[in-house]
Amino acid sequence: MADETQVTEAKSKLAKADFTIDFIDPLFAVAIHIGFVEGLLNEHWLHERVFPHTWADFANLALFVSAFWTIVASWVGYHKSIQSKPIMGQRRFVLDILLLALYIFLLLYFRDPIAEAIILAAIFTLYISWDFYKTVEYSDRYYNSAPVPSGLVFLSWCFAEWLQPGRHIHLRSEAITVGWTAFFFVLIPLALLPLSGSDGGKFAFAAIFVLANTIYRYDKGSQGTWICSIPFKIFIAAIIGYLVLYHTKVLCF
């Protein structure tokens, strides 16, 4: 009798997970559709039915491609995650809906590097919340018989694991997300620099967004080869140091 109950519960959980996938997947397509129709298709060169022919056109197109790549990489990462740990609670499902809304805004505001940096930082912040509730749903895999920590304690453990790998090895994947979230927050004041809105600045930020999202996905499968390395942390610290000096007028370049 107990075995039958367990089988029934397992089938119920799988059915719920399948429903979540069936509901979320079409919303990715909707987000991309809205982004194209209300974003890229409003570019003047598409209305004129010509190819982009100015540096400004190519710069904006590069930013749109970077936003589009973020969504595609997210879709792939989402499926990899739920294959091993299907969604069993409502909180991750709600966060998925919020993330899809942010993906739409990412495509709508693609011409503005500042807006893109802020939205990406918000997206990665939600990734942290998503990871936390994943550990809550699968607490036996993450915490064994220990109590589930609060969100702030979880965040502190992940931050500690990022800074000093090995302190909370069971949260390495989640620590990788925290590290990349810190990186995207550092990009916000960088995007406030005067040159960020120029064509060259847009190309630079498009390249940064694509590389960062690509390496993040690579890190998730390689135990944080990049973000957990000492050189990358020094690189982030150097950017922060430069921004502090620049915004305090110590540096003027």
GROMACS .gro file of C-alpha atoms in nm:
model
  253
    1MET     CA    1   0.000   0.000   0.000
    2ALA     CA    2   0.284   0.237   0.088
    3ASP     CA    3   0.455   0.156  -0.244
    4GLU     CA    4   0.139   0.241  -0.436
    5THR     CA    5   0.114   0.574  -0.254
    6GLN     CA    6   0.474   0.658  -0.340
    7VAL     CA    7   0.418   0.568  -0.704
    8THR     CA    8   0.105   0.785  -0.715
    9GLU     CA    9   0.291   1.078  -0.559
   10ALA     CA   10   0.580   1.036  -0.806
   11LYS     CA   11   0.340   1.036  -1.101
   12SER     CA   12   0.167   1.345  -0.964
   13LYS     CA   13   0.499   1.530  -0.934
   14LEU     CA   14   0.601   1.431  -1.286
   15ALA     CA   15   0.267   1.545  -1.424
   16LYS     CA   16   0.308   1.881  -1.249
   17ALA     CA   17   0.660   1.917  -1.388
   18ASP     CA   18   0.536   1.836  -1.741
   19PHE     CA   19   0.261   2.097  -1.707
   20THR     CA   20   0.517   2.358  -1.603
   21ILE     CA   21   0.734   2.285  -1.907
   22ASP     CA   22   0.433   2.288  -2.141
   23PHE     CA   23   0.326   2.625  -1.999
   24ILE     CA   24   0.666   2.796  -1.987
   25ASP     CA   25   0.807   2.687  -2.324
   26PRO     CA   26   0.546   2.871  -2.535
   27LEU     CA   27   0.603   3.183  -2.324
   28PHE     CA   28   0.965   3.190  -2.437
   29ALA     CA   29   0.835   3.206  -2.793
   30VAL     CA   30   0.590   3.481  -2.695
   31ALA     CA   31   0.870   3.684  -2.534
   32ILE     CA   32   1.084   3.655  -2.846
   33HIS     CA   33   0.789   3.743  -3.070
   34ILE     CA   34   0.711   4.058  -2.871
   35GLY     CA   35   1.078   4.153  -2.874
   36PHE     CA   36   1.097   4.125  -3.252
   37VAL     CA   37   0.767   4.296  -3.328
   38GLU     CA   38   0.794   4.582  -3.078
   39GLY     CA   39   1.174   4.603  -3.079
   40LEU     CA   40   1.386   4.508  -3.377
   41LEU     CA   41   1.111   4.549  -3.638
   42ASN     CA   42   1.083   4.916  -3.542
   43GLU     CA   43   1.431   4.982  -3.676
   44HIS     CA   44   1.416   5.225  -3.968
   45TRP     CA   45   1.618   5.006  -4.204
   46LEU     CA   46   1.364   4.724  -4.172
   47HIS     CA   47   1.078   4.964  -4.245
   48GLU     CA   48   1.268   5.084  -4.550
   49ARG     CA   49   1.339   4.722  -4.649
   50VAL     CA   50   1.715   4.774  -4.675
   51PHE     CA   51   2.011   4.625  -4.495
   52PRO     CA   52   2.161   4.812  -4.200
   53HIS     CA   53   2.412   5.052  -4.347
   54THR     CA   54   2.538   5.277  -4.067
   55TRP     CA   55   2.753   5.204  -3.762
   56ALA     CA   56   2.455   5.302  -3.544
   57ASP     CA   57   2.240   5.040  -3.717
   58PHE     CA   58   2.501   4.768  -3.666
   59ALA     CA   59   2.560   4.873  -3.304
   60ASN     CA   60   2.190   4.846  -3.220
   61LEU     CA   61   2.167   4.515  -3.405
   62ALA     CA   62   2.461   4.381  -3.204
   63LEU     CA   63   2.286   4.473  -2.879
   64PHE     CA   64   1.966   4.303  -2.996
   65VAL     CA   65   2.162   3.988  -3.083
   66SER     CA   66   2.319   3.993  -2.736
   67ALA     CA   67   1.974   4.018  -2.575
   68PHE     CA   68   1.841   3.741  -2.797
   69TRP     CA   69   2.138   3.522  -2.710
   70THR     CA   70   2.068   3.573  -2.340
   71ILE     CA   71   1.717   3.434  -2.387
   72VAL     CA   72   1.829   3.138  -2.599
   73ALA     CA   73   2.102   3.046  -2.349
   74SER     CA   74   1.849   3.080  -2.067
   75TRP     CA   75   1.607   2.845  -2.242
   76VAL     CA   76   1.879   2.582  -2.283
   77GLY     CA   77   1.997   2.624  -1.924
   78TYR     CA   78   1.639   2.608  -1.796
   79HIS     CA   79   1.581   2.271  -1.962
   80LYS     CA   80   1.909   2.130  -1.835
   81SER     CA   81   1.819   2.231  -1.481
   82ILE     CA   82   1.465   2.096  -1.476
   83GLN     CA   83   1.574   1.767  -1.630
   84SER     CA   84   1.768   1.687  -1.316
   85LYS     CA   85   1.549   1.878  -1.071
   86PRO     CA   86   1.194   1.930  -1.203
   87ILE     CA   87   0.991   2.215  -1.059
   88MET     CA   88   0.785   2.089  -0.768
   89GLY     CA   89   0.673   2.412  -0.603
   90GLN     CA   90   0.495   2.729  -0.706
   91ARG     CA   91   0.774   2.973  -0.625
   92ARG     CA   92   1.011   2.870  -0.903
   93PHE     CA   93   0.716   2.871  -1.143
   94VAL     CA   94   0.629   3.231  -1.044
   95LEU     CA   95   0.994   3.331  -1.084
   96ASP     CA   96   0.990   3.182  -1.434
   97ILE     CA   97   0.700   3.410  -1.524
   98LEU     CA   98   0.884   3.714  -1.385
   99LEU     CA   99   1.198   3.617  -1.576
  100LEU     CA  100   1.005   3.595  -1.901
  101ALA     CA  101   0.870   3.946  -1.841
  102LEU     CA  102   1.228   4.069  -1.795
  103TYR     CA  103   1.333   3.893  -2.115
  104ILE     CA  104   1.068   4.091  -2.299
  105PHE     CA  105   1.201   4.419  -2.157
  106LEU     CA  106   1.555   4.309  -2.246
  107LEU     CA  107   1.450   4.288  -2.611
  108LEU     CA  108   1.244   4.607  -2.602
  109TYR     CA  109   1.520   4.826  -2.454
  110PHE     CA  110   1.803   4.672  -2.655
  111ARG     CA  111   1.927   5.010  -2.784
  112ASP     CA  112   2.026   5.130  -2.436
  113PRO     CA  113   2.333   4.963  -2.275
  114ILE     CA  114   2.241   5.108  -1.934
  115ALA     CA  115   1.893   4.958  -1.945
  116GLU     CA  116   2.035   4.627  -2.068
  117ALA     CA  117   2.288   4.615  -1.783
  118ILE     CA  118   2.020   4.689  -1.522
  119ILE     CA  119   1.779   4.430  -1.663
  120LEU     CA  120   2.053   4.166  -1.682
  121ALA     CA  121   2.147   4.232  -1.319
  122ALA     CA  122   1.777   4.192  -1.226
  123ILE     CA  123   1.758   3.869  -1.428
  124PHE     CA  124   2.058   3.721  -1.251
  125THR     CA  125   1.917   3.828  -0.915
  126LEU     CA  126   1.607   3.624  -0.993
  127TYR     CA  127   1.835   3.336  -1.094
  128ILE     CA  128   1.969   3.339  -0.737
  129SER     CA  129   1.616   3.325  -0.596
  130TRP     CA  130   1.533   3.046  -0.841
  131ASP     CA  131   1.837   2.848  -0.723
  132PHE     CA  132   1.745   2.903  -0.359
  133TYR     CA  133   1.395   2.763  -0.401
  134LYS     CA  134   1.539   2.474  -0.599
  135THR     CA  135   1.746   2.383  -0.292
  136VAL     CA  136   1.432   2.415  -0.079
  137GLU     CA  137   1.243   2.173  -0.303
  138TYR     CA  138   1.536   1.929  -0.299
  139SER     CA  139   1.662   2.000   0.052
  140ASP     CA  140   1.759   1.637   0.108
  141ARG     CA  141   2.013   1.662  -0.175
  142TYR     CA  142   2.159   1.993  -0.058
  143TYR     CA  143   2.131   1.996   0.320
  144ASN     CA  144   2.079   1.628   0.409
  145SER     CA  145   1.891   1.627   0.740
  146ALA     CA  146   1.995   1.981   0.837
  147PRO     CA  147   1.733   2.258   0.845
  148VAL     CA  148   1.684   2.457   0.527
  149PRO     CA  149   1.862   2.794   0.568
  150SER     CA  150   1.694   3.128   0.519
  151GLY     CA  151   1.743   3.313   0.194
  152LEU     CA  152   2.004   3.547   0.345
  153VAL     CA  153   2.202   3.259   0.495
  154PHE     CA  154   2.186   3.077   0.160
  155LEU     CA  155   2.317   3.391  -0.012
  156SER     CA  156   2.602   3.429   0.238
  157TRP     CA  157   2.701   3.064   0.193
  158CYS     CA  158   2.700   3.102  -0.186
  159PHE     CA  159   2.903   3.422  -0.166
  160ALA     CA  160   3.154   3.253   0.063
  161GLU     CA  161   3.178   2.954  -0.173
  162TRP     CA  162   3.240   3.189  -0.466
  163LEU     CA  163   3.514   3.382  -0.288
  164GLN     CA  164   3.673   3.075  -0.131
  165PRO     CA  165   3.574   2.758  -0.322
  166GLY     CA  166   3.537   2.455  -0.098
  167ARG     CA  167   3.367   2.618   0.200
  168HIS     CA  168   3.020   2.509   0.085
  169ILE     CA  169   3.097   2.276  -0.202
  170HIS     CA  170   2.738   2.147  -0.214
  171LEU     CA  171   2.635   2.495  -0.332
  172ARG     CA  172   2.904   2.540  -0.598
  173SER     CA  173   2.658   2.569  -0.888
  174GLU     CA  174   2.453   2.825  -0.697
  175ALA     CA  175   2.770   3.013  -0.598
  176ILE     CA  176   2.857   3.044  -0.967
  177THR     CA  177   2.529   3.227  -1.024
  178VAL     CA  178   2.604   3.460  -0.732
  179GLY     CA  179   2.947   3.539  -0.876
  180TRP     CA  180   2.810   3.622  -1.219
  181THR     CA  181   2.535   3.831  -1.060
  182ALA     CA  182   2.806   4.038  -0.892
  183PHE     CA  183   2.974   4.079  -1.231
  184PHE     CA  184   2.655   4.208  -1.394
  185PHE     CA  185   2.597   4.454  -1.110
  186VAL     CA  186   2.948   4.586  -1.169
  187LEU     CA  187   2.851   4.648  -1.532
  188ILE     CA  188   2.579   4.897  -1.433
  189PRO     CA  189   2.809   5.183  -1.327
  190LEU     CA  190   3.037   5.088  -1.618
  191ALA     CA  191   2.742   5.145  -1.852
  192LEU     CA  192   2.696   5.491  -1.701
  193LEU     CA  193   3.027   5.605  -1.847
  194PRO     CA  194   2.987   5.865  -2.125
  195LEU     CA  195   3.116   5.643  -2.407
  196SER     CA  196   2.872   5.358  -2.337
  197GLY     CA  197   2.604   5.515  -2.554
  198SER     CA  198   2.834   5.562  -2.852
  199ASP     CA  199   2.843   5.311  -3.137
  200GLY     CA  200   3.174   5.174  -3.012
  201GLY     CA  201   3.037   5.150  -2.659
  202LYS     CA  202   2.733   4.959  -2.781
  203PHE     CA  203   2.953   4.713  -2.971
  204ALA     CA  204   3.167   4.666  -2.660
  205PHE     CA  205   2.870   4.602  -2.432
  206ALA     CA  206   2.710   4.366  -2.684
  207ALA     CA  207   3.031   4.163  -2.689
  208ILE     CA  208   3.051   4.168  -2.307
  209PHE     CA  209   2.689   4.053  -2.271
  210VAL     CA  210   2.735   3.767  -2.518
  211LEU     CA  211   3.065   3.653  -2.368
  212ALA     CA  212   2.941   3.681  -2.009
  213ASN     CA  213   2.627   3.477  -2.076
  214THR     CA  214   2.819   3.218  -2.274
  215ILE     CA  215   3.091   3.176  -2.011
  216TYR     CA  216   2.827   3.168  -1.736
  217ARG     CA  217   2.659   2.871  -1.904
  218TYR     CA  218   2.999   2.706  -1.948
  219ASP     CA  219   3.081   2.768  -1.582
  220LYS     CA  220   2.760   2.598  -1.470
  221GLY     CA  221   2.887   2.277  -1.625
  222SER     CA  222   3.252   2.314  -1.527
  223GLN     CA  223   3.237   2.400  -1.155
  224GLY     CA  224   3.302   2.770  -1.214
  225THR     CA  225   3.625   2.751  -1.413
  226TRP     CA  226   3.611   3.123  -1.492
  227ILE     CA  227   3.409   3.304  -1.228
  228CYS     CA  228   3.565   3.115  -0.936
  229SER     CA  229   3.921   3.170  -1.059
  230ILE     CA  230   4.145   3.419  -0.880
  231PRO     CA  231   4.233   3.613  -1.201
  232PHE     CA  232   3.865   3.675  -1.276
  233LYS     CA  233   3.800   3.798  -0.923
  234ILE     CA  234   4.100   4.031  -0.954
  235PHE     CA  235   3.955   4.151  -1.286
  236ILE     CA  236   3.620   4.233  -1.121
  237ALA     CA  237   3.799   4.407  -0.832
  238ALA     CA  238   4.002   4.611  -1.083
  239ILE     CA  239   3.682   4.726  -1.258
  240ILE     CA  240   3.532   4.826  -0.923
  241GLY     CA  241   3.850   5.013  -0.832
  242TYR     CA  242   3.851   5.198  -1.163
  243LEU     CA  243   3.484   5.293  -1.126
  244VAL     CA  244   3.541   5.424  -0.772
  245LEU     CA  245   3.834   5.634  -0.888
  246TYR     CA  246   3.646   5.761  -1.193
  247HIS     CA  247   3.326   5.857  -1.012
  248THR     CA  248   3.523   6.026  -0.733
  249LYS     CA  249   3.700   6.233  -1.003
  250VAL     CA  250   4.041   6.091  -0.919
  251LEU     CA  251   4.056   5.961  -1.276
  252CYS     CA  252   3.914   6.139  -1.578
  253PHE     CA  253   3.941   5.863  -1.839
   0.00000   0.00000   0.00000
